[in-house]
């Protein structure tokens, strides 16, 4: 049964949230409504589709996977999940029924408001403003964390989980130094600086197309292929 939950303004500018695709962001909010007072919920992607996206053509399983890869939702047991830090950011109605779902086994406990009072809502929301470093995830291969930090922030800097998979698939760690140098050079190129960065591609497009291959860094400022990115 869906429940009433709250959302904070800083949610919309959190690095973890803007890295998601738009529908994945909406799905993440929907999981709060599914979750009980302990942040636990039954993980039923098809039910989520019918309940929250009845008029949208979307791959609900891919959206769910996006949340899992971003570690905003953790799966456990037989078809169950929990939302880390849920208790730190929701004001639960004291009359709400106690959780009927088992605690996650061998998993970090859902954080409480006392232990995470300095965090903002969802993922690492608000940490940049407090000067907390963006620690790399254990499953991130060498170079990817630096790549993500180096990429310019705009409305196309999304789908960090998919970018991570593309990085792994391309074995990009072998070319990490070249990739970082290429991106830094592109950031000073006329194509990327024109019109406030309007033509900067999505990092996923860059990785999928392996655009660092054969890059002539000395001439990158004159690159003319930038412009048709989505």
Coordinates of C-alpha atoms in Angstrom, one line a residue:
X1 CA 0.0 0.0 0.0
X2 CA 1.4 3.4 -1.0
X3 CA 2.2 5.9 1.8
X4 CA 2.6 9.6 2.1
X5 CA 6.2 10.7 2.0
X6 CA 8.2 14.0 1.9
X7 CA 10.8 15.3 -0.5
X8 CA 13.4 18.0 0.1
X9 CA 14.4 20.7 -2.3
X10 CA 18.0 19.6 -2.4
X11 CA 16.9 16.3 -3.9
X12 CA 16.8 17.8 -7.3
X13 CA 20.5 19.0 -7.3
X14 CA 22.0 16.0 -5.6
X15 CA 24.9 14.4 -7.6
X16 CA 23.5 10.9 -7.1
X17 CA 20.0 12.0 -8.3
X18 CA 21.0 14.1 -11.4
X19 CA 23.1 11.1 -12.5
X20 CA 19.9 9.1 -12.9
X21 CA 17.7 9.2 -16.0
X22 CA 14.5 11.3 -15.4
X23 CA 12.2 8.3 -15.1
X24 CA 14.6 6.6 -12.7
X25 CA 14.4 9.7 -10.4
X26 CA 10.6 9.4 -10.4
X27 CA 10.8 5.7 -9.7
X28 CA 13.2 6.4 -6.7
X29 CA 10.6 8.7 -5.2
X30 CA 7.9 6.0 -5.9
X31 CA 9.9 3.5 -3.9
X32 CA 9.6 5.8 -0.8
X33 CA 5.9 5.5 -1.1
X34 CA 6.2 1.7 -1.3
X35 CA 8.6 1.4 1.6
X36 CA 7.4 0.8 5.2
X37 CA 8.5 2.9 8.1
X38 CA 11.8 1.0 8.2
X39 CA 12.5 1.7 4.5
X40 CA 11.8 -1.9 3.5
X41 CA 9.6 -2.9 0.5
X42 CA 8.6 -5.7 -1.7
X43 CA 10.7 -5.5 -4.9
X44 CA 8.1 -5.9 -7.7
X45 CA 9.1 -4.0 -10.9
X46 CA 6.0 -4.9 -12.8
X47 CA 3.8 -3.7 -10.0
X48 CA 5.8 -0.4 -10.0
X49 CA 5.1 0.0 -13.7
X50 CA 1.4 -0.5 -13.3
X51 CA 1.1 1.7 -10.3
X52 CA 3.5 4.6 -11.1
X53 CA 4.0 4.6 -14.9
X54 CA 0.7 3.4 -16.4
X55 CA 0.8 5.8 -19.3
X56 CA 4.6 5.7 -20.0
X57 CA 6.4 3.5 -22.5
X58 CA 9.5 2.5 -20.4
X59 CA 11.6 -0.4 -19.5
X60 CA 10.8 -0.7 -15.8
X61 CA 13.3 -3.5 -15.2
X62 CA 16.1 -1.2 -16.6
X63 CA 14.9 1.7 -14.4
X64 CA 14.9 -0.6 -11.3
X65 CA 18.4 -1.8 -12.2
X66 CA 19.5 1.8 -12.5
X67 CA 18.5 2.4 -8.8
X68 CA 20.3 -0.8 -7.7
X69 CA 23.5 0.1 -9.5
X70 CA 23.4 3.6 -8.0
X71 CA 23.1 1.9 -4.6
X72 CA 20.0 3.9 -3.8
X73 CA 18.1 0.7 -3.3
X74 CA 19.6 -2.6 -1.9
X75 CA 18.1 -5.9 -2.7
X76 CA 18.0 -8.7 -0.2
X77 CA 16.2 -11.9 0.7
X78 CA 13.5 -13.3 -1.7
X79 CA 12.1 -10.3 -3.6
X80 CA 12.7 -7.7 -1.0
X81 CA 14.6 -4.4 -0.9
X82 CA 15.5 -1.6 1.5
X83 CA 16.4 2.1 1.0
X84 CA 19.6 3.1 2.8
X85 CA 19.2 6.3 4.8
X86 CA 15.5 6.2 4.5
X87 CA 14.9 6.8 8.2
X88 CA 17.2 9.8 8.2
X89 CA 15.1 11.8 5.8
X90 CA 11.5 10.9 6.3
X91 CA 9.2 12.1 9.1
X92 CA 7.2 8.9 9.7
X93 CA 3.6 9.2 11.1
X94 CA 3.8 7.6 14.5
X95 CA 0.5 5.8 13.8
X96 CA 2.0 4.0 10.8
X97 CA 2.1 0.3 11.2
X98 CA 5.3 -1.5 12.1
X99 CA 7.3 -3.2 9.4
X100 CA 6.1 -6.7 8.5
X101 CA 9.2 -7.5 6.5
X102 CA 12.3 -9.1 7.9
X103 CA 15.5 -7.2 8.5
X104 CA 18.1 -7.4 5.8
X105 CA 20.6 -10.1 6.7
X106 CA 24.3 -9.5 6.5
X107 CA 23.6 -6.0 5.1
X108 CA 24.2 -2.5 6.5
X109 CA 21.3 -1.4 8.7
X110 CA 19.0 1.3 7.4
X111 CA 20.4 4.5 8.8
X112 CA 18.6 6.5 11.5
X113 CA 18.0 10.2 11.7
X114 CA 20.5 10.4 14.6
X115 CA 23.3 8.7 12.7
X116 CA 22.9 10.6 9.4
X117 CA 21.5 14.0 10.6
X118 CA 24.2 15.8 8.6
X119 CA 23.3 14.1 5.3
X120 CA 20.7 15.4 2.9
X121 CA 17.9 13.3 1.3
X122 CA 18.8 10.4 -0.9
X123 CA 22.3 9.1 -1.8
X124 CA 24.9 11.7 -1.0
X125 CA 22.6 14.7 -1.3
X126 CA 24.1 18.0 0.0
X127 CA 27.5 16.6 0.7
X128 CA 29.3 18.8 -1.8
X129 CA 28.0 21.9 -0.1
X130 CA 29.4 20.6 3.2
X131 CA 32.9 19.9 1.8
X132 CA 32.6 16.1 2.1
X133 CA 34.7 14.3 -0.6
X134 CA 32.9 12.2 -3.1
X135 CA 34.4 8.8 -2.3
X136 CA 34.6 6.2 -5.1
X137 CA 32.5 3.1 -4.9
X138 CA 34.2 -0.2 -4.2
X139 CA 33.1 -1.6 -7.6
X140 CA 34.4 1.4 -9.6
X141 CA 37.4 0.4 -11.8
X142 CA 40.6 2.6 -11.9
X143 CA 40.0 5.9 -13.6
X144 CA 36.2 6.0 -13.7
X145 CA 35.9 8.2 -10.5
X146 CA 38.3 10.7 -12.0
X147 CA 36.5 10.6 -15.4
X148 CA 33.1 11.3 -13.7
X149 CA 34.5 14.2 -11.7
X150 CA 36.2 15.6 -14.8
X151 CA 33.1 15.5 -17.0
X152 CA 31.4 18.9 -17.1
X153 CA 28.2 19.2 -15.1
X154 CA 25.1 19.8 -17.3
X155 CA 21.7 18.2 -17.9
X156 CA 23.3 15.5 -20.0
X157 CA 25.5 14.2 -17.2
X158 CA 23.2 11.4 -16.2
X159 CA 23.1 7.6 -15.9
X160 CA 26.3 7.1 -13.9
X161 CA 25.5 3.5 -13.4
X162 CA 25.2 2.9 -17.2
X163 CA 28.4 4.9 -17.7
X164 CA 30.2 2.6 -15.3
X165 CA 29.0 -0.4 -17.2
X166 CA 30.1 1.2 -20.5
X167 CA 33.5 2.0 -19.0
X168 CA 33.9 -1.6 -17.9
X169 CA 32.7 -3.0 -21.2
X170 CA 35.2 -0.8 -23.1
X171 CA 38.1 -1.8 -20.7
X172 CA 38.6 2.0 -20.5
X173 CA 40.9 1.7 -17.5
X174 CA 43.7 0.8 -19.9
X175 CA 43.2 4.2 -21.6
X176 CA 42.2 6.2 -18.4
X177 CA 45.1 8.7 -18.7
X178 CA 44.3 9.3 -22.4
X179 CA 40.6 9.6 -21.7
X180 CA 41.1 12.1 -18.9
X181 CA 43.5 14.2 -21.0
X182 CA 41.1 14.1 -24.0
X183 CA 38.2 15.3 -21.9
X184 CA 40.2 18.1 -20.3
X185 CA 41.2 19.2 -23.8
X186 CA 37.7 19.0 -25.1
X187 CA 36.6 21.2 -22.1
X188 CA 38.7 24.1 -23.6
X189 CA 37.6 23.5 -27.2
X190 CA 35.4 25.9 -29.0
X191 CA 32.8 23.2 -29.6
X192 CA 32.3 22.5 -25.9
X193 CA 32.5 26.1 -24.8
X194 CA 30.1 27.4 -27.5
X195 CA 26.7 28.5 -26.3
X196 CA 27.3 27.7 -22.7
X197 CA 28.3 24.1 -23.3
X198 CA 25.1 23.3 -25.4
X199 CA 26.9 20.8 -27.5
X200 CA 28.7 18.8 -24.8
X201 CA 27.5 15.2 -25.2
X202 CA 26.3 12.9 -22.6
X203 CA 29.2 10.9 -21.0
X204 CA 27.4 7.7 -22.0
X205 CA 27.5 8.7 -25.6
X206 CA 31.2 9.5 -25.3
X207 CA 32.0 6.1 -23.8
X208 CA 29.8 4.0 -26.1
X209 CA 31.4 5.6 -29.1
X210 CA 34.9 5.3 -27.7
X211 CA 35.6 8.9 -28.8
X212 CA 39.0 9.0 -27.1
X213 CA 40.4 6.5 -29.6
X214 CA 42.7 8.2 -32.2
X215 CA 42.3 11.5 -30.5
X216 CA 44.9 14.1 -31.5
X217 CA 45.0 16.2 -28.4
X218 CA 47.0 18.9 -30.0
X219 CA 44.2 19.5 -32.5
X220 CA 41.2 18.8 -30.4
X221 CA 40.4 22.5 -30.1
X222 CA 39.4 22.4 -33.8
X223 CA 37.1 19.4 -33.5
X224 CA 34.1 19.9 -35.7
X225 CA 32.1 16.7 -35.0
X226 CA 30.5 18.1 -31.9
X227 CA 26.9 19.1 -32.2
X228 CA 24.5 16.2 -32.8
X229 CA 24.6 14.7 -29.3
X230 CA 21.7 13.8 -27.1

